[in-house]
């Protein structure tokens, strides 16, 4: 589901955000001191009686302070460089969810992320085309190399949609499927991804969804 999840009106109601922010602070502190991510997430979630969606969100939003600092030092916040390699599904799905009114979080490291990420299948829709259009408007003249996870269903179709769009609008874009973008993106001159471990291995990175939908409604955790 790329639009709003009906459970989220309850799980992320305004009166619950303080508890979720407390959970992110606590889990980030534990992670920063080397405690097990799984055990720490359960401890924090149980103590604050979080439901499943809230636990997913807190887990994705929590980042140790040292990583927040190092990620801020490599983040591109000014004009984009001439070439950016794009973590295709990661970026498209986040932009789709921003446009569709689903919950998107501004995480502790400042990165926009959705709650559960992409799994084994993806079906391109009109929302995908709208997301691509927003990215096009946010990256004038930038050469984008789109990388899509080959094991995810329909990855070839999405890559072809990117190539068709590039041809139609004469964009300096290319798109391909690879076994794992995570293994390719660290070699990028600049990577567009919200994946924390990938960001930590990149020379520079950009939060492309934040540029594509600058006025998007996000939950700050």
Coordinates of C-alpha atoms in Angstrom, one line a residue:
X1 CA 0.0 0.0 0.0
X2 CA 1.5 3.3 -1.1
X3 CA -1.3 5.6 0.1
X4 CA -2.5 6.1 3.7
X5 CA -2.8 3.0 5.9
X6 CA -6.1 3.1 7.8
X7 CA -4.2 2.1 11.0
X8 CA -2.0 5.1 11.0
X9 CA -4.7 7.6 12.0
X10 CA -4.6 6.0 15.4
X11 CA -1.0 4.9 15.6
X12 CA 0.4 8.3 14.6
X13 CA -2.3 10.6 16.1
X14 CA -0.9 13.9 17.4
X15 CA -1.3 12.9 21.0
X16 CA 1.0 9.8 20.4
X17 CA 3.9 11.6 18.8
X18 CA 5.5 12.6 22.1
X19 CA 5.7 8.9 23.0
X20 CA 7.1 8.0 19.6
X21 CA 9.7 10.7 19.9
X22 CA 10.7 9.4 23.3
X23 CA 11.0 5.9 21.9
X24 CA 13.3 7.2 19.1
X25 CA 15.5 9.0 21.7
X26 CA 15.8 6.0 23.9
X27 CA 16.4 3.5 21.1
X28 CA 19.0 5.8 19.5
X29 CA 20.8 6.1 22.8
X30 CA 20.9 2.3 23.3
X31 CA 22.1 1.7 19.7
X32 CA 24.9 4.3 20.2
X33 CA 26.2 2.3 23.1
X34 CA 26.4 -0.9 21.2
X35 CA 23.3 -2.7 22.5
X36 CA 21.6 -5.2 20.3
X37 CA 19.2 -3.5 17.9
X38 CA 16.6 -6.3 18.2
X39 CA 16.7 -6.6 21.9
X40 CA 16.8 -2.8 22.4
X41 CA 13.8 -2.3 20.0
X42 CA 11.8 -4.8 21.9
X43 CA 12.7 -3.3 25.3
X44 CA 11.7 0.2 24.2
X45 CA 8.6 -1.0 22.4
X46 CA 7.4 -3.0 25.3
X47 CA 8.1 -0.3 27.9
X48 CA 6.0 2.3 25.9
X49 CA 3.4 -0.3 24.7
X50 CA 3.9 0.5 21.0
X51 CA 1.9 -1.3 18.4
X52 CA 3.5 -3.0 15.3
X53 CA 3.4 0.0 13.0
X54 CA 4.8 2.2 15.7
X55 CA 7.7 -0.2 16.3
X56 CA 8.5 -0.3 12.6
X57 CA 8.6 3.5 12.5
X58 CA 10.7 3.8 15.6
X59 CA 13.2 1.2 14.4
X60 CA 13.6 3.1 11.0
X61 CA 13.8 6.5 12.6
X62 CA 16.3 5.7 15.4
X63 CA 19.9 6.6 14.6
X64 CA 22.9 6.9 17.0
X65 CA 24.2 10.4 17.5
X66 CA 27.6 9.6 16.0
X67 CA 25.9 8.5 12.7
X68 CA 23.7 11.6 12.7
X69 CA 26.9 13.7 12.7
X70 CA 28.8 11.8 10.1
X71 CA 25.8 11.6 7.8
X72 CA 25.3 15.4 8.1
X73 CA 28.9 15.9 7.0
X74 CA 28.4 14.1 3.7
X75 CA 24.9 15.3 2.8
X76 CA 24.5 17.6 -0.2
X77 CA 22.3 20.5 0.8
X78 CA 23.1 23.0 -1.9
X79 CA 22.9 22.7 -5.7
X80 CA 23.0 19.1 -6.9
X81 CA 26.2 17.8 -8.5
X82 CA 26.2 17.0 -12.3
X83 CA 25.6 13.3 -11.7
X84 CA 23.6 11.4 -9.1
X85 CA 23.0 7.7 -8.8
X86 CA 19.5 6.9 -7.6
X87 CA 18.4 4.0 -5.3
X88 CA 15.4 3.6 -7.5
X89 CA 12.7 1.8 -5.5
X90 CA 13.8 3.5 -2.2
X91 CA 13.4 7.0 -3.7
X92 CA 10.3 6.3 -5.9
X93 CA 8.3 4.7 -3.1
X94 CA 9.1 7.5 -0.6
X95 CA 8.0 10.2 -3.1
X96 CA 4.9 8.2 -4.0
X97 CA 3.9 8.0 -0.3
X98 CA 4.6 11.7 0.2
X99 CA 2.3 12.6 -2.7
X100 CA -0.3 10.1 -1.6
X101 CA -0.6 11.2 2.0
X102 CA 0.9 8.2 3.6
X103 CA 3.0 8.4 6.8
X104 CA 6.6 9.6 6.0
X105 CA 9.0 10.3 8.8
X106 CA 11.8 12.8 9.1
X107 CA 14.1 10.5 11.0
X108 CA 16.7 11.4 13.7
X109 CA 19.4 11.8 11.0
X110 CA 17.1 14.2 9.0
X111 CA 16.4 11.7 6.3
X112 CA 12.8 11.1 5.0
X113 CA 11.8 7.5 5.3
X114 CA 8.5 5.6 5.1
X115 CA 7.5 3.0 7.7
X116 CA 8.2 -0.3 6.2
X117 CA 10.2 0.1 3.0
X118 CA 10.0 -1.9 -0.2
X119 CA 9.6 -5.7 -0.3
X120 CA 9.4 -8.3 -3.0
X121 CA 7.0 -6.7 -5.5
X122 CA 6.3 -3.3 -7.0
X123 CA 3.6 -2.4 -9.5
X124 CA 4.0 0.9 -11.4
X125 CA 0.9 3.0 -11.3
X126 CA -0.1 6.6 -12.1
X127 CA 1.4 7.4 -8.7
X128 CA 4.8 6.2 -10.0
X129 CA 4.5 8.5 -13.1
X130 CA 3.6 11.4 -10.8
X131 CA 6.6 10.7 -8.6
X132 CA 8.9 10.6 -11.6
X133 CA 7.5 13.9 -12.8
X134 CA 8.3 15.5 -9.4
X135 CA 11.8 14.1 -9.5
X136 CA 12.3 15.5 -13.0
X137 CA 11.3 19.0 -11.8
X138 CA 13.7 18.8 -8.9
X139 CA 16.7 17.7 -10.9
X140 CA 17.0 19.9 -14.0
X141 CA 20.0 19.1 -16.0
X142 CA 21.3 16.5 -13.6
X143 CA 22.4 13.1 -15.0
X144 CA 20.5 10.5 -13.0
X145 CA 21.6 6.9 -13.1
X146 CA 18.6 4.9 -11.8
X147 CA 19.4 1.5 -10.1
X148 CA 16.6 -1.0 -9.5
X149 CA 16.7 -4.2 -7.5
X150 CA 16.5 -7.0 -10.1
X151 CA 15.0 -9.5 -7.6
X152 CA 12.0 -7.2 -7.0
X153 CA 9.0 -8.0 -9.3
X154 CA 8.5 -5.6 -12.2
X155 CA 11.9 -4.0 -11.8
X156 CA 12.5 -4.2 -15.5
X157 CA 9.2 -2.5 -16.3
X158 CA 10.0 0.4 -13.9
X159 CA 13.5 0.8 -15.5
X160 CA 11.9 0.9 -18.9
X161 CA 9.4 3.5 -17.7
X162 CA 12.3 5.6 -16.6
X163 CA 14.1 5.2 -20.0
X164 CA 10.8 6.0 -21.9
X165 CA 10.4 9.2 -19.8
X166 CA 14.0 10.2 -20.4
X167 CA 13.6 9.8 -24.2
X168 CA 10.3 11.7 -24.3
X169 CA 11.6 14.7 -22.3
X170 CA 15.2 14.4 -23.6
X171 CA 16.6 13.9 -20.0
X172 CA 20.1 12.8 -19.3
X173 CA 18.9 9.7 -17.4
X174 CA 19.7 6.1 -17.7
X175 CA 18.1 3.1 -15.8
X176 CA 19.2 -0.4 -15.2
X177 CA 18.4 -3.4 -13.0
X178 CA 21.2 -4.7 -10.7
X179 CA 21.3 -7.5 -8.2
X180 CA 21.6 -5.0 -5.3
X181 CA 21.9 -1.2 -5.6
X182 CA 23.4 -1.3 -2.1
X183 CA 26.6 -2.8 -3.6
X184 CA 26.8 -0.2 -6.4
X185 CA 25.8 3.1 -4.7
X186 CA 28.9 3.5 -2.6
X187 CA 30.9 4.1 -5.9
X188 CA 28.5 6.9 -6.9
X189 CA 29.8 10.5 -7.2
X190 CA 26.6 11.3 -5.2
X191 CA 23.9 8.8 -4.1
X192 CA 20.2 9.5 -3.7
X193 CA 19.0 7.0 -1.0
X194 CA 17.4 6.9 2.4
X195 CA 19.1 3.7 3.4
X196 CA 21.3 4.5 6.4
X197 CA 24.0 1.8 6.0
X198 CA 24.4 2.8 2.3
X199 CA 24.7 6.5 3.2
X200 CA 27.4 5.6 5.6
X201 CA 29.5 4.1 2.8
X202 CA 29.0 6.9 0.3
X203 CA 31.2 9.9 -0.4
X204 CA 28.2 12.2 -0.6
X205 CA 24.4 11.7 -0.7
X206 CA 21.2 13.6 -1.2
X207 CA 17.7 13.2 0.2
X208 CA 15.9 13.3 -3.2
X209 CA 12.4 12.9 -1.9
X210 CA 12.8 16.0 0.2
X211 CA 13.8 17.9 -2.9
X212 CA 11.0 16.4 -5.0
X213 CA 8.2 17.2 -2.5
X214 CA 9.5 20.1 -0.5
X215 CA 6.2 20.8 1.1
X216 CA 5.3 17.2 1.9
X217 CA 3.6 16.5 5.2
X218 CA 6.0 14.5 7.4
X219 CA 6.0 13.1 10.9
X220 CA 9.1 14.3 12.8
X221 CA 10.6 11.5 14.9

